[in-house]
PDB file of C-alpha atoms in Angstrom:
ATOM      1  CA  MET A   1      90.244  39.709  38.337  1.00 51.00           C
ATOM      2  CA  ARG A   2      89.147  42.233  36.050  1.00 56.00           C
ATOM      3  CA  TYR A   3      86.116  44.459  36.460  1.00 56.00           C
ATOM      4  CA  VAL A   4      84.682  45.556  33.401  1.00 53.00           C
ATOM      5  CA  PRO A   5      81.671  48.303  33.847  1.00 60.00           C
ATOM      6  CA  LEU A   6      78.276  47.805  32.123  1.00 59.00           C
ATOM      7  CA  ARG A   7      77.647  51.071  29.858  1.00 76.00           C
ATOM      8  CA  PHE A   8      75.175  53.538  31.188  1.00 76.00           C
ATOM      9  CA  ASP A   9      72.879  52.501  28.032  1.00 77.00           C
ATOM     10  CA  ILE A  10      72.726  48.985  29.331  1.00 80.00           C
ATOM     11  CA  TRP A  11      72.144  49.613  33.037  1.00 82.00           C
ATOM     12  CA  LEU A  12      68.909  52.078  31.853  1.00 86.00           C
ATOM     13  CA  THR A  13      67.433  49.272  29.951  1.00 88.00           C
ATOM     14  CA  LEU A  14      67.903  46.752  32.090  1.00 88.00           C
ATOM     15  CA  LEU A  15      66.196  48.761  34.519  1.00 90.00           C
ATOM     16  CA  LEU A  16      63.652  49.700  32.055  1.00 90.00           C
ATOM     17  CA  ALA A  17      63.101  46.009  31.387  1.00 91.00           C
ATOM     18  CA  PHE A  18      62.913  45.599  35.073  1.00 93.00           C
ATOM     19  CA  VAL A  19      60.274  47.746  35.706  1.00 93.00           C
ATOM     20  CA  ILE A  20      58.403  46.694  33.019  1.00 93.00           C
ATOM     21  CA  SER A  21      58.713  42.880  34.600  1.00 93.00           C
ATOM     22  CA  LEU A  22      56.700  44.213  37.349  1.00 93.00           C
ATOM     23  CA  GLY A  23      53.585  45.310  35.923  1.00 93.00           C
ATOM     24  CA  THR A  24      53.580  41.818  33.692  1.00 94.00           C
ATOM     25  CA  VAL A  25      54.217  39.812  37.106  1.00 93.00           C
ATOM     26  CA  LYS A  26      51.231  41.739  38.950  1.00 94.00           C
ATOM     27  CA  ILE A  27      48.856  40.553  35.854  1.00 94.00           C
ATOM     28  CA  VAL A  28      50.108  36.992  36.499  1.00 93.00           C
ATOM     29  CA  GLU A  29      49.098  37.669  40.002  1.00 92.00           C
ATOM     30  CA  LEU A  30      45.514  38.235  38.962  1.00 92.00           C
ATOM     31  CA  PHE A  31      45.403  34.704  37.819  1.00 91.00           C
ATOM     32  CA  LEU A  32      47.039  32.685  41.042  1.00 92.00           C
ATOM     33  CA  PRO A  33      44.799  32.251  43.302  1.00 90.00           C
ATOM     34  CA  GLY A  34      42.417  30.321  40.300  1.00 90.00           C
ATOM     35  CA  MET A  35      45.585  28.255  39.276  1.00 90.00           C
ATOM     36  CA  TYR A  36      46.326  26.683  42.356  1.00 88.00           C
ATOM     37  CA  GLU A  37      43.244  25.627  43.741  1.00 86.00           C
ATOM     38  CA  ASP A  38      43.318  23.727  40.251  1.00 86.00           C
ATOM     39  CA  HIS A  39      46.735  22.423  41.213  1.00 84.00           C
ATOM     40  CA  VAL A  40      45.313  21.422  44.855  1.00 80.00           C
ATOM     41  CA  GLU A  41      42.312  19.817  43.431  1.00 80.00           C
ATOM     42  CA  LYS A  42      44.287  17.734  41.080  1.00 80.00           C
ATOM     43  CA  ASN A  43      47.512  16.712  43.160  1.00 77.00           C
ATOM     44  CA  THR A  44      45.708  16.305  46.533  1.00 81.00           C
ATOM     45  CA  ILE A  45      46.159  12.947  47.594  1.00 85.00           C
ATOM     46  CA  PRO A  46      43.124  10.580  49.303  1.00 87.00           C
ATOM     47  CA  GLU A  47      42.960   9.353  52.584  1.00 89.00           C
ATOM     48  CA  ASN A  48      43.754   6.073  52.591  1.00 92.00           C
ATOM     49  CA  GLU A  49      45.580   6.040  49.132  1.00 91.00           C
ATOM     50  CA  VAL A  50      49.454   5.540  48.959  1.00 93.00           C
ATOM     51  CA  GLY A  51      51.014   8.614  50.257  1.00 90.00           C
ATOM     52  CA  GLY A  52      47.626  10.063  51.433  1.00 91.00           C
ATOM     53  CA  PRO A  53      46.369  10.656  54.845  1.00 92.00           C
ATOM     54  CA  ALA A  54      46.454   6.776  56.884  1.00 94.00           C
ATOM     55  CA  GLY A  55      42.493   6.365  58.192  1.00 93.00           C
ATOM     56  CA  GLU A  56      41.549   4.135  61.476  1.00 93.00           C
ATOM     57  CA  ASP A  57      41.271   0.965  59.259  1.00 93.00           C
ATOM     58  CA  VAL A  58      44.999   1.301  57.789  1.00 95.00           C
ATOM     59  CA  PHE A  59      46.977  -1.762  59.114  1.00 97.00           C
ATOM     60  CA  ARG A  60      49.228  -0.299  61.869  1.00 97.00           C
ATOM     61  CA  ALA A  61      52.864  -1.945  60.697  1.00 96.00           C
ATOM     62  CA  GLN A  62      55.233  -2.856  63.790  1.00 96.00           C
ATOM     63  CA  SER A  63      58.271  -4.436  61.906  1.00 96.00           C
ATOM     64  CA  VAL A  64      59.633  -5.804  58.245  1.00 97.00           C
ATOM     65  CA  ALA A  65      57.797  -8.855  58.446  1.00 97.00           C
ATOM     66  CA  ASP A  66      54.393  -6.637  58.559  1.00 96.00           C
ATOM     67  CA  LEU A  67      55.376  -4.393  55.909  1.00 97.00           C
ATOM     68  CA  LEU A  68      56.106  -7.318  53.209  1.00 97.00           C
ATOM     69  CA  SER A  69      52.689  -9.047  54.644  1.00 96.00           C
ATOM     70  CA  HIS A  70      50.350  -6.053  53.819  1.00 96.00           C
ATOM     71  CA  ASP A  71      49.665  -3.993  50.510  1.00 96.00           C
ATOM     72  CA  THR A  72      49.712  -0.942  52.099  1.00 96.00           C
ATOM     73  CA  PHE A  73      49.726  -0.023  55.482  1.00 97.00           C
ATOM     74  CA  THR A  74      51.304   2.916  57.728  1.00 96.00           C
ATOM     75  CA  VAL A  75      53.651   3.399  61.079  1.00 95.00           C
ATOM     76  CA  VAL A  76      53.169   5.325  63.735  1.00 94.00           C
ATOM     77  CA  SER A  77      55.828   7.131  65.171  1.00 89.00           C
ATOM     78  CA  PRO A  78      56.756   8.767  68.504  1.00 86.00           C
ATOM     79  CA  GLY A  79      57.051  12.417  67.771  1.00 78.00           C
ATOM     80  CA  ILE A  80      59.677  12.975  65.030  1.00 79.00           C
ATOM     81  CA  LYS A  81      61.875   9.933  65.345  1.00 80.00           C
ATOM     82  CA  TYR A  82      61.158   9.041  61.441  1.00 78.00           C
ATOM     83  CA  TYR A  83      63.828  12.694  61.195  1.00 80.00           C
ATOM     84  CA  ASP A  84      66.428  11.251  63.669  1.00 77.00           C
ATOM     85  CA  ASN A  85      68.700   9.038  61.255  1.00 81.00           C
ATOM     86  CA  GLY A  86      70.096   9.618  58.081  1.00 76.00           C
ATOM     87  CA  SER A  87      68.266  11.220  54.962  1.00 84.00           C
ATOM     88  CA  ALA A  88      69.789  11.697  51.134  1.00 90.00           C
ATOM     89  CA  MET A  89      68.429  12.031  47.830  1.00 91.00           C
ATOM     90  CA  TYR A  90      67.044   8.892  46.196  1.00 91.00           C
ATOM     91  CA  GLN A  91      65.771   9.496  42.553  1.00 88.00           C
ATOM     92  CA  GLY A  92      65.115  13.139  43.274  1.00 87.00           C
ATOM     93  CA  ARG A  93      63.459  12.816  46.201  1.00 88.00           C
ATOM     94  CA  VAL A  94      64.385  12.993  49.394  1.00 90.00           C
ATOM     95  CA  ALA A  95      64.490   9.287  51.622  1.00 92.00           C
ATOM     96  CA  GLU A  96      64.565   9.019  55.561  1.00 91.00           C
ATOM     97  CA  ALA A  97      65.792   6.216  57.485  1.00 91.00           C
ATOM     98  CA  LEU A  98      62.605   5.558  58.995  1.00 92.00           C
ATOM     99  CA  THR A  99      62.757   3.438  62.317  1.00 91.00           C
ATOM    100  CA  LEU A 100      59.725   0.511  62.730  1.00 94.00           C
ATOM    101  CA  PRO A 101      58.571   0.377  66.564  1.00 93.00           C
ATOM    102  CA  SER A 102      60.499  -3.101  65.912  1.00 94.00           C
ATOM    103  CA  GLY A 103      63.943  -1.037  66.011  1.00 91.00           C
ATOM    104  CA  GLU A 104      64.377  -1.996  62.361  1.00 94.00           C
ATOM    105  CA  LEU A 105      65.710   0.361  59.767  1.00 93.00           C
ATOM    106  CA  VAL A 106      64.141   0.469  56.141  1.00 95.00           C
ATOM    107  CA  MET A 107      64.495   3.487  54.036  1.00 95.00           C
ATOM    108  CA  ALA A 108      61.096   5.495  53.080  1.00 94.00           C
ATOM    109  CA  ILE A 109      60.219   8.453  51.053  1.00 93.00           C
ATOM    110  CA  ILE A 110      57.391  10.389  53.563  1.00 92.00           C
ATOM    111  CA  ASN A 111      55.140  13.124  52.205  1.00 90.00           C
ATOM    112  CA  ASN A 112      55.616  15.392  55.025  1.00 86.00           C
ATOM    113  CA  GLN A 113      52.059  16.760  54.193  1.00 85.00           C
ATOM    114  CA  ASN A 114      49.872  14.267  55.034  1.00 89.00           C
ATOM    115  CA  ILE A 115      51.622  13.298  58.590  1.00 90.00           C
ATOM    116  CA  GLN A 116      49.079  13.267  61.001  1.00 90.00           C
ATOM    117  CA  ARG A 117      50.250  14.343  64.816  1.00 88.00           C
ATOM    118  CA  LEU A 118      47.918  12.471  67.603  1.00 83.00           C
ATOM    119  CA  GLY A 119      48.605  15.211  70.824  1.00 69.00           C
ATOM    120  CA  GLU A 120      49.398  18.421  71.112  1.00 69.00           C
ATOM    121  CA  ASP A 121      53.228  18.267  71.616  1.00 67.00           C
ATOM    122  CA  TYR A 122      54.521  17.847  68.406  1.00 65.00           C
ATOM    123  CA  PHE A 123      57.795  16.218  69.684  1.00 66.00           C
ATOM    124  CA  SER A 124      56.827  13.843  71.770  1.00 68.00           C
ATOM    125  CA  GLY A 125      53.003  12.789  70.482  1.00 79.00           C
ATOM    126  CA  ASP A 126      52.868  10.088  67.757  1.00 87.00           C
ATOM    127  CA  HIS A 127      52.848  11.060  64.533  1.00 91.00           C
ATOM    128  CA  VAL A 128      50.875   8.683  61.909  1.00 94.00           C
ATOM    129  CA  LEU A 129      52.395   8.548  58.893  1.00 94.00           C
ATOM    130  CA  PRO A 130      50.777   8.621  55.617  1.00 94.00           C
ATOM    131  CA  VAL A 131      50.076   4.905  53.688  1.00 96.00           C
ATOM    132  CA  GLY A 132      52.651   3.630  52.419  1.00 95.00           C
ATOM    133  CA  ARG A 133      53.505   0.288  50.058  1.00 96.00           C
ATOM    134  CA  VAL A 134      56.900  -1.582  49.517  1.00 97.00           C
ATOM    135  CA  VAL A 135      58.226  -0.680  45.957  1.00 96.00           C
ATOM    136  CA  PHE A 136      61.695  -3.450  45.753  1.00 97.00           C
ATOM    137  CA  GLU A 137      64.392  -2.254  44.418  1.00 95.00           C
ATOM    138  CA  ASP A 138      68.746  -2.882  45.192  1.00 95.00           C
ATOM    139  CA  LEU A 139      69.169   0.283  47.151  1.00 94.00           C
ATOM    140  CA  THR A 140      73.003  -0.615  46.765  1.00 93.00           C
ATOM    141  CA  ALA A 141      73.162   0.241  43.224  1.00 93.00           C
ATOM    142  CA  ASP A 142      73.685   3.745  44.404  1.00 92.00           C
ATOM    143  CA  GLU A 143      76.795   4.134  46.606  1.00 91.00           C
ATOM    144  CA  THR A 144      76.791   7.512  47.226  1.00 92.00           C
ATOM    145  CA  PHE A 145      72.915   7.028  48.296  1.00 92.00           C
ATOM    146  CA  MET A 146      73.553   4.256  50.805  1.00 91.00           C
ATOM    147  CA  GLU A 147      76.805   6.341  52.234  1.00 89.00           C
ATOM    148  CA  GLN A 148      74.538   9.086  53.292  1.00 89.00           C
ATOM    149  CA  ILE A 149      71.717   7.338  54.518  1.00 90.00           C
ATOM    150  CA  GLN A 150      73.918   5.381  56.604  1.00 86.00           C
ATOM    151  CA  TYR A 151      76.013   7.485  58.118  1.00 78.00           C
ATOM    152  CA  ARG A 152      77.098   7.202  61.863  1.00 73.00           C
ATOM    153  CA  ASP A 153      75.505   4.102  63.326  1.00 76.00           C
ATOM    154  CA  THR A 154      72.272   4.148  60.828  1.00 81.00           C
ATOM    155  CA  VAL A 155      72.294   0.318  59.494  1.00 89.00           C
ATOM    156  CA  LEU A 156      69.336  -0.353  56.848  1.00 93.00           C
ATOM    157  CA  SER A 157      68.226  -3.623  57.844  1.00 94.00           C
ATOM    158  CA  ARG A 158      66.607  -4.351  54.546  1.00 95.00           C
ATOM    159  CA  THR A 159      68.412  -2.719  51.438  1.00 95.00           C
ATOM    160  CA  ASP A 160      66.202  -4.608  48.939  1.00 96.00           C
ATOM    161  CA  PHE A 161      63.317  -2.422  49.088  1.00 97.00           C
ATOM    162  CA  TYR A 162      62.055   0.787  49.983  1.00 96.00           C
ATOM    163  CA  VAL A 163      58.459   2.218  51.507  1.00 96.00           C
ATOM    164  CA  ASP A 164      56.749   4.587  49.457  1.00 95.00           C
ATOM    165  CA  MET A 165      55.074   6.908  51.903  1.00 93.00           C
ATOM    166  CA  CYS A 166      54.550   9.513  48.821  1.00 89.00           C
ATOM    167  CA  GLY A 167      52.837   8.477  46.197  1.00 84.00           C
ATOM    168  CA  THR A 168      52.338  10.388  42.576  1.00 81.00           C
ATOM    169  CA  GLY A 169      50.502  13.683  44.258  1.00 71.00           C
ATOM    170  CA  GLY A 170      51.320  15.959  46.625  1.00 67.00           C
ATOM    171  CA  ILE A 171      50.946  19.843  46.344  1.00 73.00           C
ATOM    172  CA  VAL A 172      53.878  22.763  47.211  1.00 75.00           C
ATOM    173  CA  SER A 173      52.982  25.381  49.218  1.00 75.00           C
ATOM    174  CA  GLN A 174      51.305  28.583  47.613  1.00 82.00           C
ATOM    175  CA  GLU A 175      53.957  30.753  48.142  1.00 86.00           C
ATOM    176  CA  ASP A 176      56.426  28.384  46.292  1.00 83.00           C
ATOM    177  CA  TYR A 177      53.484  27.885  43.643  1.00 85.00           C
ATOM    178  CA  ASP A 178      53.420  31.686  42.985  1.00 90.00           C
ATOM    179  CA  GLN A 179      57.364  32.078  42.952  1.00 90.00           C
ATOM    180  CA  ARG A 180      57.328  29.708  40.182  1.00 88.00           C
ATOM    181  CA  TYR A 181      55.484  31.609  37.837  1.00 91.00           C
ATOM    182  CA  THR A 182      56.159  34.803  38.835  1.00 93.00           C
ATOM    183  CA  GLY A 183      59.996  34.013  38.555  1.00 93.00           C
ATOM    184  CA  THR A 184      59.624  32.695  34.888  1.00 94.00           C
ATOM    185  CA  VAL A 185      57.432  35.509  33.718  1.00 94.00           C
ATOM    186  CA  GLN A 186      59.837  38.235  35.239  1.00 94.00           C
ATOM    187  CA  VAL A 187      62.699  36.342  33.319  1.00 94.00           C
ATOM    188  CA  ILE A 188      61.086  35.983  30.208  1.00 95.00           C
ATOM    189  CA  THR A 189      59.962  39.666  30.499  1.00 95.00           C
ATOM    190  CA  ILE A 190      63.490  41.062  30.943  1.00 93.00           C
ATOM    191  CA  LEU A 191      65.063  38.768  28.531  1.00 93.00           C
ATOM    192  CA  VAL A 192      62.346  40.056  25.910  1.00 92.00           C
ATOM    193  CA  CYS A 193      62.298  43.779  26.431  1.00 91.00           C
ATOM    194  CA  PHE A 194      65.704  44.572  27.095  1.00 87.00           C
ATOM    195  CA  PRO A 195      67.119  44.002  23.464  1.00 86.00           C
ATOM    196  CA  PHE A 196      63.507  45.465  22.197  1.00 87.00           C
ATOM    197  CA  LEU A 197      64.117  48.609  24.117  1.00 85.00           C
ATOM    198  CA  HIS A 198      67.898  49.341  23.536  1.00 82.00           C
ATOM    199  CA  SER A 199      66.987  48.391  19.670  1.00 84.00           C
ATOM    200  CA  LEU A 200      64.647  51.678  19.820  1.00 84.00           C
ATOM    201  CA  GLY A 201      66.953  53.670  22.042  1.00 81.00           C
ATOM    202  CA  ALA A 202      69.420  52.972  19.446  1.00 79.00           C
ATOM    203  CA  LYS A 203      67.233  53.814  16.383  1.00 81.00           C
ATOM    204  CA  LEU A 204      66.268  56.617  18.163  1.00 79.00           C
ATOM    205  CA  GLY A 205      69.780  57.727  18.454  1.00 76.00           C
ATOM    206  CA  ILE A 206      69.571  57.847  22.362  1.00 76.00           C
ATOM    207  CA  PHE A 207      71.995  55.022  22.647  1.00 71.00           C
ATOM    208  CA  PRO A 208      75.240  53.338  20.355  1.00 75.00           C
ATOM    209  CA  PHE A 209      74.038  50.323  18.101  1.00 73.00           C
ATOM    210  CA  PHE A 210      75.551  46.619  19.677  1.00 65.00           C
ATOM    211  CA  PHE A 211      75.582  46.235  15.941  1.00 65.00           C
ATOM    212  CA  ALA A 212      75.648  49.233  13.974  1.00 63.00           C
ATOM    213  CA  PRO A 213      73.756  49.285  10.623  1.00 63.00           C
ATOM    214  CA  ARG A 214      75.803  49.603   7.471  1.00 64.00           C
ATOM    215  CA  PRO A 215      74.972  53.401   6.124  1.00 60.00           C
ATOM    216  CA  LYS A 216      73.716  53.812   2.871  1.00 59.00           C
ATOM    217  CA  GLU A 217      75.672  54.808  -0.095  1.00 58.00           C
ATOM    218  CA  GLY A 218      75.872  58.905   0.986  1.00 54.00           C
ATOM    219  CA  GLU A 219      74.102  58.667   4.230  1.00 55.00           C
ATOM    220  CA  PRO A 220      76.105  60.661   6.979  1.00 56.00           C
ATOM    221  CA  LYS A 221      77.687  58.385   9.724  1.00 55.00           C
ATOM    222  CA  SER A 222      75.977  58.653  13.641  1.00 51.00           C
ATOM    223  CA  GLU A 223      77.685  60.480  15.820  1.00 51.00           C
ATOM    224  CA  TRP A 224      78.092  56.939  17.738  1.00 46.00           C
ATOM    225  CA  ASP A 225      80.038  55.889  14.984  1.00 49.00           C
TER     226      ASP A 225
END
């Protein structure tokens, strides 16, 4: 493989654009705390709504029959057993093969932020999963998904529905939220500043032009020509 080193003027211009981008990131960071508070307020799922924390009055489902006989419900899982089986991406979200207390397996999309732990031991104490609802859909239509979710001895008890324990809200961590904006601003700043700085340097005679302007009649040529 042949490597072509970048010219010095390109490296220098990129470096200057990067330094400027650090300044724009600092400016954006001044506004992020307030923006994140708005994000949390708008995307927090209330208790007892689908994807939200399950209160004491939410039905504790034990079996597939319980899921199908209630509009909303929750499942109490021993430890992190809801992560012990197959998992796969389904329509852009992580799906788990959830073991019900009856031993039946169903596919569930779980909002991890609203899982409630009972007791101090994370691995052995009971976990109350978020409020869920049944969504009827033919899971077998996605063969790749079925192969991933049903690995080893994992076999879903039903493939004509899944359990939505995610809902339409959900918040991202402040670190991920901040990086989404600072990363975008930094990239845009570099893309804007690089051609501007290089063009300025070329006009001042410091750098060669990427596309040399046609000299006017009688005008002497540049030293870069």
